[in-house]
Amino acid sequence: MSVFNAVMALSGMIDTDVIENEKLARHTSYRIGGKADLFIACHSYHSLRRTIEVLSRERVPWVIIGKGSNLLVADEGYRGAVITLGSEFSRFVLGEDGSTITVGAGAILARVVNEALSKELSGLEFAVGIPGTVGGAISMNAGSRTEWIGSLVEDVVTYKPGSGIRHYACDDVAWGYRECGLPRDEIVLEVTLRLNPAPKDEIRTRMERALSRRRRTQPLGVPSCGSVFRNPPDRAVGALIEECGLKGFSQGGAEVSSVHANFIVNKGAATADDVASVIRHVHGKVKEIHGVELQPEVKFLGF
């Protein structure tokens, strides 16, 4: 692996920002994480393709992240390159039919929700308050317990390193609870969503109702990764954890939230090891008491 050669090849490349030894705590909602050898912002498709070609040639491991809203990065960081999608991937285009929107994978989901409101298009109200990027939302089929972004997808454009751009219609992809059937070795570039025209007041009312529910039931003002575990079939994982008496359980600076037991929050000085210890403890207790093998929703990097 030659990080030095990669830096030399990427420095000065158009539409590419390269930072060495960047603290990933600056790029996760947990505010936790050590340094990455390289942090690269690619602002165009050409930049992304060229960056991955260079990293592959120099045998530097790489990973794509959005806003790090469901990511726990190890205290030791990541020995490789972390890539994020920049300006060209943040575009929002309203279709000629007035009901579809095409959005870059790097766009902030909250901005897309507000853009849909401004265009009087309904369908994304459930996503209000969900952090992260559109690409991340598509990759994990983000949503509530009953509504998912995958149900709105008309078309997805991806990049397969070494092969090029690929298109998928909605029916080409298997969508499930927190699951998306797109190949894991492909990078989401943009998505077209089909929405429904509706009066702005009605959309705003539904958004306010959804946001009020999130504020009431989730610890939104404290650093976290959102839901840590997926809900098992026909079970609410928060209730399972609470029934184990684990609300308020802590290790170092990490704590099971007293607001929602499926949130592990950073009280201010938590390390990744603290969070991982709490995750292991919760997983073990739920299996011991309920016989349920919880599956993590949070992604791990550098462990």
mmCIF file of C-alpha atoms in Angstrom:
data_model
loop_
_atom_site.group_PDB
_atom_site.id
_atom_site.type_symbol
_atom_site.label_atom_id
_atom_site.label_comp_id
_atom_site.label_asym_id
_atom_site.label_seq_id
_atom_site.Cartn_x
_atom_site.Cartn_y
_atom_site.Cartn_z
ATOM 1 C CA MET A 1 0.000 0.000 0.000
ATOM 2 C CA SER A 2 1.403 3.391 -0.975
ATOM 3 C CA VAL A 3 -0.556 6.279 0.469
ATOM 4 C CA PHE A 4 2.278 8.634 -0.542
ATOM 5 C CA ASN A 5 2.009 7.684 -4.218
ATOM 6 C CA ALA A 6 -1.764 8.059 -4.073
ATOM 7 C CA VAL A 7 -1.449 11.560 -2.614
ATOM 8 C CA MET A 8 1.046 12.527 -5.303
ATOM 9 C CA ALA A 9 -1.283 11.280 -8.051
ATOM 10 C CA LEU A 10 -4.416 12.888 -6.604
ATOM 11 C CA SER A 11 -2.993 16.251 -5.496
ATOM 12 C CA GLY A 12 -4.053 18.996 -7.862
ATOM 13 C CA MET A 13 -6.569 16.792 -9.675
ATOM 14 C CA ILE A 14 -9.638 18.706 -10.836
ATOM 15 C CA ASP A 15 -12.733 18.461 -8.596
ATOM 16 C CA THR A 16 -10.836 16.561 -5.908
ATOM 17 C CA ASP A 17 -9.958 17.633 -2.348
ATOM 18 C CA VAL A 18 -7.449 15.472 -0.478
ATOM 19 C CA ILE A 19 -6.710 15.712 3.259
ATOM 20 C CA GLU A 20 -4.155 13.499 4.984
ATOM 21 C CA ASN A 21 -4.657 12.133 8.499
ATOM 22 C CA GLU A 22 -8.149 13.565 8.873
ATOM 23 C CA LYS A 23 -10.011 12.938 12.145
ATOM 24 C CA LEU A 24 -13.163 11.052 11.263
ATOM 25 C CA ALA A 25 -14.853 12.271 14.450
ATOM 26 C CA ARG A 26 -15.437 15.454 12.407
ATOM 27 C CA HIS A 27 -17.465 13.462 9.891
ATOM 28 C CA THR A 28 -19.731 11.264 12.021
ATOM 29 C CA SER A 29 -22.891 12.112 13.943
ATOM 30 C CA TYR A 30 -21.397 10.234 16.921
ATOM 31 C CA ARG A 31 -18.498 12.732 16.982
ATOM 32 C CA ILE A 32 -16.296 9.667 17.493
ATOM 33 C CA GLY A 33 -13.481 8.181 15.419
ATOM 34 C CA GLY A 34 -9.736 8.218 14.828
ATOM 35 C CA LYS A 35 -7.881 9.374 11.739
ATOM 36 C CA ALA A 36 -8.135 8.141 8.161
ATOM 37 C CA ASP A 37 -4.929 8.049 6.136
ATOM 38 C CA LEU A 38 -6.766 10.024 3.453
ATOM 39 C CA PHE A 39 -10.064 11.887 3.353
ATOM 40 C CA ILE A 40 -11.098 12.634 -0.230
ATOM 41 C CA ALA A 41 -14.019 14.734 -1.461
ATOM 42 C CA CYS A 42 -14.884 13.949 -5.092
ATOM 43 C CA HIS A 43 -16.966 16.690 -6.675
ATOM 44 C CA SER A 44 -17.643 15.016 -10.041
ATOM 45 C CA TYR A 45 -18.029 11.599 -11.621
ATOM 46 C CA HIS A 46 -14.680 11.970 -13.399
ATOM 47 C CA SER A 47 -13.018 12.739 -10.067
ATOM 48 C CA LEU A 48 -14.644 9.724 -8.389
ATOM 49 C CA ARG A 49 -13.674 7.349 -11.186
ATOM 50 C CA ARG A 50 -10.090 8.619 -11.336
ATOM 51 C CA THR A 51 -9.715 8.590 -7.541
ATOM 52 C CA ILE A 52 -10.767 4.955 -7.281
ATOM 53 C CA GLU A 53 -8.471 4.009 -10.155
ATOM 54 C CA VAL A 54 -5.514 5.602 -8.349
ATOM 55 C CA LEU A 55 -6.364 4.033 -4.993
ATOM 56 C CA SER A 56 -6.795 0.604 -6.574
ATOM 57 C CA ARG A 57 -3.494 0.884 -8.438
ATOM 58 C CA GLU A 58 -1.676 1.881 -5.234
ATOM 59 C CA ARG A 59 -3.530 -0.813 -3.251
ATOM 60 C CA VAL A 60 -4.980 1.689 -0.812
ATOM 61 C CA PRO A 61 -8.248 0.398 0.744
ATOM 62 C CA TRP A 62 -11.142 2.803 0.355
ATOM 63 C CA VAL A 63 -14.710 3.267 1.528
ATOM 64 C CA ILE A 64 -17.527 5.670 0.620
ATOM 65 C CA ILE A 65 -19.364 7.491 3.403
ATOM 66 C CA GLY A 66 -22.124 10.088 3.440
ATOM 67 C CA LYS A 67 -22.530 12.228 6.531
ATOM 68 C CA GLY A 68 -21.592 9.396 8.883
ATOM 69 C CA SER A 69 -25.014 9.375 10.520
ATOM 70 C CA ASN A 70 -25.143 5.603 11.072
ATOM 71 C CA LEU A 71 -21.405 4.975 11.384
ATOM 72 C CA LEU A 72 -19.146 4.046 14.289
ATOM 73 C CA VAL A 73 -15.462 4.583 13.512
ATOM 74 C CA ALA A 74 -12.794 2.839 15.581
ATOM 75 C CA ASP A 75 -10.645 4.922 17.924
ATOM 76 C CA GLU A 76 -7.644 3.753 15.881
ATOM 77 C CA GLY A 77 -9.227 5.213 12.752
ATOM 78 C CA TYR A 78 -9.111 3.694 9.277
ATOM 79 C CA ARG A 79 -5.976 2.648 7.431
ATOM 80 C CA GLY A 80 -7.016 3.698 3.976
ATOM 81 C CA ALA A 81 -9.000 6.352 2.142
ATOM 82 C CA VAL A 82 -12.449 7.633 3.072
ATOM 83 C CA ILE A 83 -14.285 9.094 0.064
ATOM 84 C CA THR A 84 -17.247 11.445 0.208
ATOM 85 C CA LEU A 85 -19.362 12.717 -2.704
ATOM 86 C CA GLY A 86 -19.233 16.479 -3.262
ATOM 87 C CA SER A 87 -20.909 19.243 -5.263
ATOM 88 C CA GLU A 88 -21.931 17.489 -8.510
ATOM 89 C CA PHE A 89 -23.607 14.800 -6.430
ATOM 90 C CA SER A 90 -25.762 17.271 -4.494
ATOM 91 C CA ARG A 91 -27.975 18.426 -7.358
ATOM 92 C CA PHE A 92 -31.781 18.448 -7.247
ATOM 93 C CA VAL A 93 -33.729 18.437 -10.542
ATOM 94 C CA LEU A 94 -37.517 18.511 -10.911
ATOM 95 C CA GLY A 95 -38.744 16.320 -13.785
ATOM 96 C CA GLU A 96 -40.762 17.706 -16.680
ATOM 97 C CA ASP A 97 -43.785 15.768 -15.436
ATOM 98 C CA GLY A 98 -43.712 17.840 -12.238
ATOM 99 C CA SER A 99 -43.911 14.730 -10.049
ATOM 100 C CA THR A 100 -40.448 13.168 -10.221
ATOM 101 C CA ILE A 101 -37.259 14.508 -8.705
ATOM 102 C CA THR A 102 -33.746 13.398 -9.549
ATOM 103 C CA VAL A 103 -31.310 13.858 -6.692
ATOM 104 C CA GLY A 104 -27.585 13.270 -6.340
ATOM 105 C CA ALA A 105 -26.427 10.733 -3.766
ATOM 106 C CA GLY A 106 -24.468 13.383 -1.893
ATOM 107 C CA ALA A 107 -27.515 15.592 -1.279
ATOM 108 C CA ILE A 108 -28.594 15.974 2.339
ATOM 109 C CA LEU A 109 -31.880 14.107 2.833
ATOM 110 C CA ALA A 110 -33.310 16.928 4.964
ATOM 111 C CA ARG A 111 -32.768 19.370 2.098
ATOM 112 C CA VAL A 112 -34.587 17.052 -0.327
ATOM 113 C CA VAL A 113 -37.536 16.778 2.074
ATOM 114 C CA ASN A 114 -37.754 20.582 2.203
ATOM 115 C CA GLU A 115 -37.351 20.913 -1.577
ATOM 116 C CA ALA A 116 -40.247 18.492 -2.060
ATOM 117 C CA LEU A 117 -42.344 20.627 0.287
ATOM 118 C CA SER A 118 -41.504 23.780 -1.672
ATOM 119 C CA LYS A 119 -42.542 22.046 -4.926
ATOM 120 C CA GLU A 120 -45.775 20.811 -3.284
ATOM 121 C CA LEU A 121 -44.810 17.157 -3.697
ATOM 122 C CA SER A 122 -45.858 14.586 -1.100
ATOM 123 C CA GLY A 123 -44.310 11.256 -0.168
ATOM 124 C CA LEU A 124 -41.178 12.156 1.770
ATOM 125 C CA GLU A 125 -42.868 13.445 4.913
ATOM 126 C CA PHE A 126 -41.838 10.321 6.843
ATOM 127 C CA ALA A 127 -38.169 11.225 6.231
ATOM 128 C CA VAL A 128 -38.273 14.537 8.076
ATOM 129 C CA GLY A 129 -35.684 14.456 10.829
ATOM 130 C CA ILE A 130 -33.766 11.513 9.345
ATOM 131 C CA PRO A 131 -30.113 12.606 9.067
ATOM 132 C CA GLY A 132 -27.595 11.732 6.375
ATOM 133 C CA THR A 133 -27.434 11.769 2.593
ATOM 134 C CA VAL A 134 -29.703 10.438 -0.125
ATOM 135 C CA GLY A 135 -27.110 7.832 -1.102
ATOM 136 C CA GLY A 136 -26.981 6.525 2.447
ATOM 137 C CA ALA A 137 -30.767 6.515 2.667
ATOM 138 C CA ILE A 138 -31.032 4.450 -0.524
ATOM 139 C CA SER A 139 -28.286 2.027 0.545
ATOM 140 C CA MET A 140 -30.099 1.164 3.782
ATOM 141 C CA ASN A 141 -33.663 1.826 2.554
ATOM 142 C CA ALA A 142 -34.119 4.398 5.295
ATOM 143 C CA GLY A 143 -37.503 5.215 6.725
ATOM 144 C CA SER A 144 -39.892 4.572 9.555
ATOM 145 C CA ARG A 145 -41.345 1.224 10.625
ATOM 146 C CA THR A 146 -44.051 1.511 7.966
ATOM 147 C CA GLU A 147 -42.653 3.773 5.204
ATOM 148 C CA TRP A 148 -39.367 3.389 3.297
ATOM 149 C CA ILE A 149 -37.634 5.487 0.677
ATOM 150 C CA GLY A 150 -37.354 2.440 -1.596
ATOM 151 C CA SER A 151 -41.095 2.581 -2.262
ATOM 152 C CA LEU A 152 -40.611 5.955 -3.965
ATOM 153 C CA VAL A 153 -37.714 4.978 -6.213
ATOM 154 C CA GLU A 154 -38.228 5.043 -9.970
ATOM 155 C CA ASP A 155 -34.606 4.758 -11.094
ATOM 156 C CA VAL A 156 -31.162 4.445 -9.492
ATOM 157 C CA VAL A 157 -27.821 5.226 -11.151
ATOM 158 C CA THR A 158 -24.707 3.549 -9.755
ATOM 159 C CA TYR A 159 -21.011 3.322 -10.571
ATOM 160 C CA LYS A 160 -19.303 -0.074 -10.575
ATOM 161 C CA PRO A 161 -15.542 0.481 -10.304
ATOM 162 C CA GLY A 162 -13.806 -1.028 -13.294
ATOM 163 C CA SER A 163 -17.038 -1.322 -15.296
ATOM 164 C CA GLY A 164 -18.795 2.044 -15.382
ATOM 165 C CA ILE A 165 -22.274 3.442 -14.880
ATOM 166 C CA ARG A 166 -25.313 1.214 -14.372
ATOM 167 C CA HIS A 167 -29.049 1.938 -14.236
ATOM 168 C CA TYR A 168 -31.665 0.125 -12.168
ATOM 169 C CA ALA A 169 -35.423 0.490 -12.282
ATOM 170 C CA CYS A 170 -37.238 0.148 -8.965
ATOM 171 C CA ASP A 171 -38.365 -3.400 -9.784
ATOM 172 C CA ASP A 172 -34.754 -4.415 -10.513
ATOM 173 C CA VAL A 173 -33.918 -3.926 -6.838
ATOM 174 C CA ALA A 174 -35.128 -5.992 -3.888
ATOM 175 C CA TRP A 175 -36.254 -3.601 -1.155
ATOM 176 C CA GLY A 176 -36.829 -4.710 2.429
ATOM 177 C CA TYR A 177 -36.785 -3.421 5.965
ATOM 178 C CA ARG A 178 -33.459 -1.531 6.186
ATOM 179 C CA GLU A 179 -32.268 -3.495 3.163
ATOM 180 C CA CYS A 180 -31.507 -2.600 -0.425
ATOM 181 C CA GLY A 181 -30.637 -5.211 -3.051
ATOM 182 C CA LEU A 182 -28.207 -3.061 -5.010
ATOM 183 C CA PRO A 183 -24.793 -4.775 -5.401
ATOM 184 C CA ARG A 184 -22.503 -3.878 -2.500
ATOM 185 C CA ASP A 185 -19.576 -3.190 -4.825
ATOM 186 C CA GLU A 186 -21.458 -0.392 -6.605
ATOM 187 C CA ILE A 187 -21.684 3.259 -5.547
ATOM 188 C CA VAL A 188 -25.026 5.068 -5.688
ATOM 189 C CA LEU A 189 -24.637 8.259 -7.772
ATOM 190 C CA GLU A 190 -28.206 9.524 -8.091
ATOM 191 C CA VAL A 191 -31.810 8.463 -7.703
ATOM 192 C CA THR A 192 -35.115 9.474 -9.256
ATOM 193 C CA LEU A 193 -38.058 9.509 -6.856
ATOM 194 C CA ARG A 194 -41.737 9.594 -7.858
ATOM 195 C CA LEU A 195 -43.820 11.788 -5.554
ATOM 196 C CA ASN A 196 -47.433 12.984 -5.570
ATOM 197 C CA PRO A 197 -48.702 16.554 -5.928
ATOM 198 C CA ALA A 198 -50.451 17.773 -2.780
ATOM 199 C CA PRO A 199 -51.292 21.090 -1.095
ATOM 200 C CA LYS A 200 -48.324 22.521 0.756
ATOM 201 C CA ASP A 201 -50.295 22.948 3.988
ATOM 202 C CA GLU A 202 -51.179 19.245 4.041
ATOM 203 C CA ILE A 203 -47.559 18.230 3.445
ATOM 204 C CA ARG A 204 -46.320 20.600 6.143
ATOM 205 C CA THR A 205 -48.861 19.248 8.629
ATOM 206 C CA ARG A 206 -47.709 15.665 8.014
ATOM 207 C CA MET A 207 -44.071 16.736 8.344
ATOM 208 C CA GLU A 208 -44.721 18.542 11.617
ATOM 209 C CA ARG A 209 -46.570 15.505 12.963
ATOM 210 C CA ALA A 210 -43.687 13.170 12.020
ATOM 211 C CA LEU A 211 -41.054 15.522 13.420
ATOM 212 C CA SER A 212 -42.998 15.989 16.653
ATOM 213 C CA ARG A 213 -43.120 12.218 17.096
ATOM 214 C CA ARG A 214 -39.346 11.937 16.560
ATOM 215 C CA ARG A 215 -38.651 14.729 19.046
ATOM 216 C CA ARG A 216 -40.880 13.065 21.603
ATOM 217 C CA THR A 217 -39.476 9.548 21.209
ATOM 218 C CA GLN A 218 -35.810 10.015 20.205
ATOM 219 C CA PRO A 219 -32.811 11.779 21.819
ATOM 220 C CA LEU A 220 -32.294 14.147 18.888
ATOM 221 C CA GLY A 221 -30.136 16.672 20.750
ATOM 222 C CA VAL A 222 -27.393 14.211 21.740
ATOM 223 C CA PRO A 223 -24.696 12.684 19.465
ATOM 224 C CA SER A 224 -25.728 9.196 18.358
ATOM 225 C CA CYS A 225 -25.928 7.016 15.254
ATOM 226 C CA GLY A 226 -29.699 6.737 15.360
ATOM 227 C CA SER A 227 -31.119 3.255 15.809
ATOM 228 C CA VAL A 228 -28.357 0.822 16.758
ATOM 229 C CA PHE A 229 -30.222 -2.439 16.044
ATOM 230 C CA ARG A 230 -32.807 -3.450 13.461
ATOM 231 C CA ASN A 231 -36.257 -4.338 14.705
ATOM 232 C CA PRO A 232 -36.765 -8.126 14.703
ATOM 233 C CA PRO A 233 -39.902 -9.357 12.898
ATOM 234 C CA ASP A 234 -43.002 -8.143 14.718
ATOM 235 C CA ARG A 235 -40.956 -6.861 17.678
ATOM 236 C CA ALA A 236 -39.876 -3.374 18.772
ATOM 237 C CA VAL A 237 -36.208 -3.591 19.654
ATOM 238 C CA GLY A 238 -36.406 -0.556 21.948
ATOM 239 C CA ALA A 239 -39.009 -2.343 24.053
ATOM 240 C CA LEU A 240 -36.923 -5.531 24.172
ATOM 241 C CA ILE A 241 -33.913 -3.588 25.452
ATOM 242 C CA GLU A 242 -36.006 -1.625 27.956
ATOM 243 C CA GLU A 243 -37.526 -4.845 29.303
ATOM 244 C CA CYS A 244 -33.984 -5.991 30.098
ATOM 245 C CA GLY A 245 -33.630 -2.975 32.397
ATOM 246 C CA LEU A 246 -30.922 -1.447 30.227
ATOM 247 C CA LYS A 247 -32.141 2.146 29.872
ATOM 248 C CA GLY A 248 -29.394 4.294 31.344
ATOM 249 C CA PHE A 249 -26.774 1.507 31.226
ATOM 250 C CA SER A 250 -23.402 3.100 30.496
ATOM 251 C CA GLN A 251 -19.791 2.309 29.788
ATOM 252 C CA GLY A 252 -17.400 5.239 29.895
ATOM 253 C CA GLY A 253 -19.055 8.057 27.975
ATOM 254 C CA ALA A 254 -21.561 5.855 26.110
ATOM 255 C CA GLU A 255 -25.066 5.309 27.458
ATOM 256 C CA VAL A 256 -28.283 3.566 26.482
ATOM 257 C CA SER A 257 -30.637 6.519 26.069
ATOM 258 C CA SER A 258 -33.307 7.048 28.701
ATOM 259 C CA VAL A 259 -35.546 8.409 25.916
ATOM 260 C CA HIS A 260 -35.293 5.460 23.504
ATOM 261 C CA ALA A 261 -33.433 2.283 24.435
ATOM 262 C CA ASN A 262 -32.369 1.549 20.841
ATOM 263 C CA PHE A 263 -30.226 4.691 20.865
ATOM 264 C CA ILE A 264 -26.748 4.603 22.403
ATOM 265 C CA VAL A 265 -25.665 8.190 22.958
ATOM 266 C CA ASN A 266 -22.327 9.904 23.352
ATOM 267 C CA LYS A 267 -22.562 11.833 26.627
ATOM 268 C CA GLY A 268 -19.614 13.984 25.569
ATOM 269 C CA ALA A 269 -16.423 11.970 25.927
ATOM 270 C CA ALA A 270 -17.366 8.514 24.648
ATOM 271 C CA THR A 271 -14.834 6.461 22.724
ATOM 272 C CA ALA A 272 -15.665 3.957 20.010
ATOM 273 C CA ASP A 273 -14.630 1.220 22.422
ATOM 274 C CA ASP A 274 -17.170 2.551 24.954
ATOM 275 C CA VAL A 275 -19.960 2.377 22.374
ATOM 276 C CA ALA A 276 -18.893 -1.052 21.145
ATOM 277 C CA SER A 277 -18.866 -2.335 24.748
ATOM 278 C CA VAL A 278 -22.414 -1.100 25.318
ATOM 279 C CA ILE A 279 -23.542 -2.651 22.010
ATOM 280 C CA ARG A 280 -22.060 -6.021 23.000
ATOM 281 C CA HIS A 281 -23.651 -5.848 26.459
ATOM 282 C CA VAL A 282 -27.101 -4.998 25.075
ATOM 283 C CA HIS A 283 -26.821 -7.708 22.417
ATOM 284 C CA GLY A 284 -25.874 -10.292 25.033
ATOM 285 C CA LYS A 285 -28.608 -9.353 27.506
ATOM 286 C CA VAL A 286 -31.381 -9.370 24.887
ATOM 287 C CA LYS A 287 -30.244 -12.787 23.678
ATOM 288 C CA GLU A 288 -30.062 -14.081 27.253
ATOM 289 C CA ILE A 289 -33.456 -12.792 28.379
ATOM 290 C CA HIS A 290 -35.533 -12.841 25.177
ATOM 291 C CA GLY A 291 -33.657 -15.370 23.046
ATOM 292 C CA VAL A 292 -33.469 -12.809 20.223
ATOM 293 C CA GLU A 293 -30.286 -12.362 18.190
ATOM 294 C CA LEU A 294 -30.266 -8.633 17.431
ATOM 295 C CA GLN A 295 -28.783 -7.460 14.130
ATOM 296 C CA PRO A 296 -26.900 -4.144 14.090
ATOM 297 C CA GLU A 297 -28.166 -1.295 11.954
ATOM 298 C CA VAL A 298 -25.083 0.804 12.686
ATOM 299 C CA LYS A 299 -22.100 0.318 10.348
ATOM 300 C CA PHE A 300 -18.596 -0.231 11.715
ATOM 301 C CA LEU A 301 -15.393 1.160 10.187
ATOM 302 C CA GLY A 302 -11.842 0.359 11.252
ATOM 303 C CA PHE A 303 -12.711 -2.414 13.693
#
